[in-house]
Short mmCIF file of C-alpha atoms and ligand atoms in Angstrom, two decimals:
data_model
loop_
_atom_site.label_atom_id
_atom_site.label_comp_id
_atom_site.label_asym_id
_atom_site.label_seq_id
_atom_site.Cartn_x
_atom_site.Cartn_y
_atom_site.Cartn_z
CA MET S 883 0.00 0.00 0.00
CA ASN S 884 2.96 2.36 0.63
CA ARG S 885 4.16 1.95 -2.90
CA ASN S 886 0.75 2.89 -4.12
CA THR S 887 0.66 5.86 -1.88
CA GLU S 888 4.19 6.79 -2.95
CA LYS S 889 3.28 6.36 -6.59
CA SER S 890 0.20 8.48 -6.17
CA PHE S 891 2.18 11.08 -4.24
CA PHE S 892 4.91 11.30 -6.85
CA SER S 893 2.41 11.24 -9.59
CA LYS S 894 0.62 14.15 -7.96
CA ILE S 895 3.93 15.99 -7.57
CA TYR S 896 4.73 15.48 -11.27
CA VAL S 897 1.34 16.71 -12.19
CA VAL S 898 1.75 19.81 -10.02
CA ILE S 899 5.25 20.44 -11.38
CA ALA S 900 4.03 20.02 -14.90
CA LEU S 901 1.20 22.41 -14.24
CA LEU S 902 3.52 24.94 -12.63
CA ILE S 903 5.93 24.72 -15.60
CA ALA S 904 3.04 25.16 -17.97
CA ILE S 905 1.77 28.13 -16.01
CA LEU S 906 5.23 29.66 -15.79
CA GLY S 907 5.77 29.12 -19.48
CA LEU S 908 2.45 30.70 -20.29
CA LEU S 909 3.21 33.61 -18.00
CA LEU S 910 6.66 34.01 -19.52
CA TYR S 911 5.17 33.96 -23.00
CA LEU S 912 2.53 36.45 -22.08
CA ILE S 913 5.00 38.70 -20.30
CA LEU S 914 7.60 38.50 -23.02
CA SER S 915 5.23 38.85 -25.95
CA GLY S 916 3.07 41.49 -24.33
CA GLY S 917 6.05 43.38 -22.97
CA ALA S 918 7.72 43.39 -26.33
CA ASP S 919 4.60 44.75 -27.97
CA ARG S 920 4.21 47.33 -25.26
CA ILE S 921 7.85 48.25 -25.60
CA GLN S 922 7.50 48.45 -29.38
CA GLN S 923 4.29 50.38 -29.01
CA ALA S 924 5.93 52.60 -26.48
CA ILE S 925 8.93 53.10 -28.75
CA SER S 926 6.81 53.57 -31.82
CA SER S 927 4.41 55.77 -29.96
CA GLN S 928 7.32 57.84 -28.74
CA ASP S 929 9.11 57.90 -32.12
CA HIS S 930 6.19 58.50 -34.39
CA PRO S 931 4.59 61.16 -32.30
CA ALA S 932 8.01 62.55 -31.66
CA HIS S 933 8.75 62.62 -35.40
CA THR S 934 5.35 63.94 -36.28
CA VAL S 935 5.37 66.37 -33.45
CA THR S 936 8.76 67.84 -34.10
CA PRO S 937 8.08 68.68 -37.74
CA ASP S 938 4.61 69.81 -36.80
CA ALA S 939 6.11 71.74 -33.99
CA ASP S 940 8.54 73.29 -36.43
CA THR S 941 5.95 74.07 -39.03
CA GLN S 942 2.49 74.11 -37.59
CA GLN S 943 3.02 74.90 -33.96
CA PRO S 944 5.39 77.76 -34.56
CA ASP S 945 3.15 79.04 -37.33
CA GLU S 946 0.00 78.67 -35.35
CA SER S 947 1.64 79.81 -32.19
CA GLN S 948 3.60 82.54 -33.87
CA LYS S 949 0.77 83.65 -36.07
CA PRO S 950 -1.40 84.66 -33.21
CA ALA S 951 1.59 85.37 -31.07
CA THR S 952 3.42 87.40 -33.65
CA ALA S 953 0.18 88.73 -34.98
CA ASP S 954 -0.86 89.84 -31.59
CA ALA S 955 2.63 90.82 -30.69
CA SER S 956 3.31 92.35 -34.08
CA LYS S 957 -0.08 93.93 -34.36
CA THR S 958 0.74 96.30 -31.64
CA PRO S 959 4.24 96.92 -32.90
CA GLU S 960 3.04 96.90 -36.48
CA SER S 961 0.07 99.04 -35.74
CA SER S 962 2.13 101.29 -33.58
CA ALA S 963 5.05 101.00 -35.94
CA SER S 964 2.83 101.38 -38.96
CA THR S 965 1.21 104.43 -37.54
CA GLU S 966 4.50 105.84 -36.40
CA PRO S 967 6.14 105.37 -39.78
CA GLN S 968 3.00 106.72 -41.37
CA LYS S 969 3.33 109.71 -39.13
CA THR S 970 6.96 109.93 -40.13
CA ASP S 971 5.98 109.18 -43.70
CA GLU S 972 3.41 111.91 -43.69
CA PRO S 973 5.94 114.60 -42.97
CA SER S 974 8.43 112.77 -45.17
CA GLU S 975 5.85 112.57 -47.93
CA SER S 976 5.67 116.28 -48.27
CA PRO S 977 9.46 116.59 -48.42
CA SER S 978 9.54 113.56 -50.69
CA GLU S 979 6.93 115.21 -52.88
CA GLU S 980 8.97 118.36 -52.94
CA PRO S 981 12.08 116.55 -54.19
CA SER S 982 9.95 114.67 -56.69
CA GLU S 983 8.49 117.94 -57.86
CA SER S 984 11.90 119.53 -57.81
CA GLY S 985 13.11 116.38 -59.52
CA LYS S 986 10.46 116.87 -62.14
CA GLU S 987 11.44 120.49 -62.36
CA SER S 988 15.08 119.56 -62.62
CA THR S 989 14.41 116.77 -65.09
CA SER S 990 11.87 118.65 -67.18
CA PRO S 991 14.30 121.31 -68.39
CA GLU S 992 16.90 118.65 -69.20
CA PRO S 993 14.70 116.66 -71.58
CA THR S 994 13.45 119.81 -73.24
CA GLU S 995 17.01 121.04 -73.57
CA GLU S 996 18.15 117.65 -74.80
CA ALA S 997 15.16 117.42 -77.09
CA ALA S 998 16.00 120.86 -78.39
CA LYS S 999 19.54 119.75 -78.96
CA ILE S 1000 18.29 116.76 -80.86
CA THR S 1001 15.89 118.78 -82.98
CA ASP S 1002 18.62 121.28 -83.78
CA ASP S 1003 20.29 119.99 -86.92
CA ILE S 1004 24.02 120.65 -86.76
CA ASP S 1005 24.87 118.39 -89.69
CA SER S 1006 22.77 119.33 -92.69
CA ASN S 1007 24.44 122.01 -94.79
CA ASP S 1008 21.30 124.14 -95.08
CA SER S 1009 20.42 123.92 -91.36
CA LEU S 1010 20.62 127.24 -89.52
CA THR S 1011 22.45 125.39 -86.72
CA LYS S 1012 24.92 123.65 -89.00
CA ILE S 1013 28.35 123.62 -87.38
CA VAL S 1014 31.47 124.03 -89.50
CA SER S 1015 34.98 124.20 -88.11
CA PRO S 1016 38.47 123.04 -89.00
CA ALA S 1017 37.40 119.76 -87.38
CA ARG S 1018 34.03 119.69 -89.20
CA THR S 1019 34.73 120.77 -92.73
CA ILE S 1020 32.08 121.26 -95.39
CA ASP S 1021 31.90 120.21 -99.03
CA PRO S 1022 33.92 122.75 -101.08
CA ALA S 1023 31.10 122.81 -103.63
CA TYR S 1024 28.43 123.89 -101.12
CA VAL S 1025 26.84 127.25 -101.88
CA PRO S 1026 23.71 128.40 -100.02
CA ALA S 1027 20.72 128.71 -102.35
CA ASP S 1028 19.17 131.78 -100.70
CA LEU S 1029 22.03 134.28 -100.55
CA VAL S 1030 20.93 137.91 -100.55
CA VAL S 1031 22.57 141.25 -99.85
CA PRO S 1032 21.24 142.70 -96.59
CA ASP S 1033 20.30 146.36 -96.55
CA VAL S 1034 23.02 147.35 -94.13
CA PRO S 1035 26.26 149.34 -94.35
CA TYR S 1036 29.07 147.20 -95.64
CA ILE S 1037 32.61 147.40 -96.95
CA LEU S 1038 32.96 148.06 -100.63
CA ASP S 1039 34.07 144.45 -101.23
CA GLU S 1040 30.91 143.13 -102.77
CA ASN S 1041 32.23 139.58 -102.66
CA GLN S 1042 31.63 139.45 -98.93
CA ASN S 1043 28.30 141.21 -98.42
CA PHE S 1044 25.98 138.24 -99.00
CA MET S 1045 24.12 136.44 -96.25
CA ARG S 1046 21.44 133.78 -96.27
CA ARG S 1047 18.00 135.33 -96.42
CA ASP S 1048 16.96 134.72 -92.79
CA ALA S 1049 20.32 135.91 -91.51
CA ALA S 1050 20.21 138.98 -93.76
CA GLU S 1051 16.74 140.05 -92.63
CA ALA S 1052 17.65 139.52 -89.00
CA MET S 1053 20.81 141.53 -89.54
CA GLU S 1054 18.83 144.44 -90.92
CA ARG S 1055 16.64 144.49 -87.81
CA MET S 1056 19.65 144.12 -85.51
CA PHE S 1057 21.66 146.90 -87.15
CA ALA S 1058 18.59 149.17 -87.10
CA ALA S 1059 18.07 148.52 -83.39
CA ALA S 1060 21.75 149.17 -82.69
CA ALA S 1061 21.61 152.41 -84.69
CA GLU S 1062 18.69 153.61 -82.59
CA GLU S 1063 20.96 153.31 -79.56
CA GLY S 1064 23.83 155.10 -81.29
CA HIS S 1065 25.88 152.15 -82.55
CA GLU S 1066 26.60 152.41 -86.26
CA LEU S 1067 27.37 148.79 -87.19
CA PHE S 1068 28.45 147.59 -90.59
CA LEU S 1069 29.10 144.24 -92.22
CA ILE S 1070 32.77 143.54 -92.83
CA SER S 1071 32.45 139.99 -94.13
CA GLY S 1072 29.48 137.67 -94.68
CA TYR S 1073 29.30 134.75 -97.09
CA ARG S 1074 32.64 133.58 -98.43
CA SER S 1075 32.95 130.85 -101.04
CA TYR S 1076 35.44 128.00 -100.75
CA ASP S 1077 37.64 129.57 -103.43
CA PHE S 1078 37.48 132.96 -101.72
CA GLN S 1079 38.58 131.24 -98.49
CA LYS S 1080 41.63 129.85 -100.28
CA GLU S 1081 42.66 133.33 -101.39
CA LEU S 1082 41.95 134.76 -97.95
CA GLN S 1083 44.04 132.09 -96.25
CA LYS S 1084 46.96 132.84 -98.60
CA PHE S 1085 46.59 136.52 -97.74
CA TRP S 1086 46.75 135.89 -93.98
CA ILE S 1087 49.63 133.45 -94.30
CA THR S 1088 51.70 136.04 -96.19
CA GLN S 1089 50.62 138.77 -93.77
CA LYS S 1090 50.83 137.04 -90.37
CA GLY S 1091 52.15 133.53 -90.97
CA LYS S 1092 50.66 130.03 -91.06
CA LYS S 1093 50.00 129.79 -87.31
CA TYR S 1094 48.04 133.03 -87.24
CA ALA S 1095 46.11 132.09 -90.39
CA ALA S 1096 45.28 128.66 -88.99
CA GLU S 1097 43.71 130.21 -85.89
CA LEU S 1098 41.35 132.40 -87.92
CA ASP S 1099 38.14 131.15 -89.50
CA SER S 1100 39.73 131.41 -92.94
CA MET S 1101 40.40 127.72 -93.56
CA PRO S 1102 38.89 126.66 -96.90
CA GLY S 1103 36.01 124.30 -96.10
CA GLY S 1104 36.47 124.91 -92.38
CA SER S 1105 34.70 128.26 -92.04
CA GLU S 1106 31.06 129.04 -91.31
CA HIS S 1107 31.38 132.00 -93.65
CA GLN S 1108 30.77 129.44 -96.40
CA LEU S 1109 27.36 128.80 -94.82
CA GLY S 1110 26.28 132.41 -95.34
CA LEU S 1111 25.47 132.47 -91.61
CA ALA S 1112 28.66 134.02 -90.19
CA ALA S 1113 29.14 137.76 -90.04
CA ASP S 1114 32.21 139.75 -89.15
CA ILE S 1115 30.84 142.97 -87.75
CA GLY S 1116 32.53 146.32 -87.14
CA THR S 1117 31.60 149.92 -86.63
CA THR S 1118 31.47 152.64 -89.25
CA ASP S 1119 34.28 154.53 -87.54
CA GLY S 1120 36.54 151.54 -88.27
CA CYS S 1121 37.61 151.26 -84.66
CA CYS S 1122 39.37 147.98 -83.86
CA GLU S 1123 38.24 146.37 -87.10
CA LEU S 1124 38.84 142.60 -86.92
CA ASP S 1125 40.86 143.16 -83.76
CA VAL S 1126 40.34 141.88 -80.23
CA CYS S 1127 40.14 145.47 -79.06
CA PHE S 1128 36.72 145.52 -80.71
CA ALA S 1129 35.58 143.85 -77.48
CA GLU S 1130 36.24 147.16 -75.69
CA THR S 1131 33.83 149.13 -77.88
CA GLN S 1132 30.31 150.14 -76.96
CA ALA S 1133 29.09 148.54 -80.17
CA TYR S 1134 30.43 145.17 -79.07
CA ALA S 1135 28.88 145.59 -75.64
CA TRP S 1136 25.54 146.18 -77.30
CA LEU S 1137 25.95 143.17 -79.61
CA LYS S 1138 26.96 140.90 -76.75
CA GLU S 1139 23.83 141.86 -74.84
CA ASN S 1140 21.32 142.01 -77.69
CA ALA S 1141 22.45 139.97 -80.69
CA TRP S 1142 20.74 136.78 -79.48
CA LYS S 1143 17.38 138.55 -79.69
CA TYR S 1144 17.90 138.68 -83.47
CA GLY S 1145 19.19 135.12 -83.79
CA TYR S 1146 22.92 135.91 -83.59
CA ILE S 1147 25.44 134.63 -81.05
CA GLU S 1148 29.07 135.45 -80.44
CA ARG S 1149 30.69 132.45 -82.07
CA TYR S 1150 34.31 132.49 -80.85
CA PRO S 1151 34.36 133.89 -77.31
CA SER S 1152 37.42 134.53 -75.19
CA GLY S 1153 39.11 131.47 -73.69
CA LYS S 1154 37.32 128.98 -75.95
CA GLN S 1155 39.88 128.54 -78.71
CA GLU S 1156 40.69 124.96 -77.70
CA ILE S 1157 36.99 124.16 -77.96
CA THR S 1158 36.04 126.07 -81.10
CA GLY S 1159 39.35 125.72 -82.92
CA ILE S 1160 39.23 129.44 -83.72
CA THR S 1161 41.00 132.28 -81.94
CA TYR S 1162 39.07 134.81 -79.87
CA SER S 1163 37.07 136.79 -82.45
CA PRO S 1164 34.73 139.27 -80.76
CA TRP S 1165 33.73 140.61 -84.18
CA ASN S 1166 32.40 137.24 -85.41
CA PHE S 1167 28.69 136.65 -84.88
CA ARG S 1168 26.82 133.61 -86.09
CA TYR S 1169 23.18 133.43 -87.10
CA VAL S 1170 21.39 130.32 -85.76
CA GLY S 1171 17.80 131.60 -85.61
CA THR S 1172 16.17 133.30 -82.64
CA ASP S 1173 15.05 130.08 -80.95
CA ALA S 1174 18.47 128.42 -80.89
CA ALA S 1175 20.23 131.72 -80.24
CA GLU S 1176 18.17 132.31 -77.10
CA ARG S 1177 18.95 128.84 -75.76
CA ILE S 1178 22.64 128.90 -76.65
CA TYR S 1179 23.11 132.46 -75.35
CA HIS S 1180 21.51 131.68 -71.99
CA SER S 1181 23.49 128.46 -71.70
CA GLY S 1182 26.66 130.54 -71.73
CA LYS S 1183 28.22 127.90 -73.94
CA THR S 1184 29.81 127.81 -77.34
CA MET S 1185 27.99 125.85 -80.04
CA GLU S 1186 30.54 123.06 -79.62
CA GLU S 1187 29.78 122.87 -75.90
CA TYR S 1188 26.03 123.30 -76.31
CA TYR S 1189 25.84 120.49 -78.84
CA ASN S 1190 28.34 118.31 -76.99
CA LEU S 1191 30.98 118.40 -79.67
CA SER S 1192 33.76 119.52 -77.35
ZN1 ZN R 771 34.69 135.73 -89.49
#
């Protein structure tokens, strides 16, 4: 009977041990499997939300938080700053309008002056603003088509008393106005042909030398006398004829002040020889028309400077 009891006892113990092992194994499985899932879930739940949160936090949260935050925060600065700059803009608008107006004023004369320069034709032979110089010679064959003899006192040399019609009529008015104020002007030399210029240049070379002749406006093809628009002017008393001392006469003073009103300008002023190519010639006046003469005279420039040729 003891063996039976022992067998039953051991058999019970085996059964209990087997059950305990099974329970422990099941528990281990549950713990391990469930813990691993929880760990994975915990990791994934930490990673994924962390990954999704951080970009969202960078993009959305800062935007959403900054939008109201910066909007609220910037509204007051912006509103205060926008009103303050507006206040500062308001006073600065009136000064800024003034410069813009002054800018318009400063720019408006420039375009008109530039436009006037462009409309003035300094290249066509028949243009009243044609420029001829030793550096800008003219065709030897050019002869103005409308040469006339102005009704003014002139030297007996009838080869030099022609002028183009507009210049001649203006000269008559100018000389008449000067005479009313006691200045008896007369025409020394007007239109000169290319061939006449050649003879004149020879004359000056023999009289004063090549250097002196080269500084005068006697170069064949390089003189505006060939245009019929240049006039050497003197006084009937012959004082300082074709001499720089003519600048000291009352007649010259009158011409310098009034010639532009009749379309004439002093063509070779003092100190401009390097620009014009011609020596100081206070007796030489050039007809350019009243419009151009007014602009050039008030610019204080030579034609070369006024038309940007210098
Ligand atoms: Zn001359």
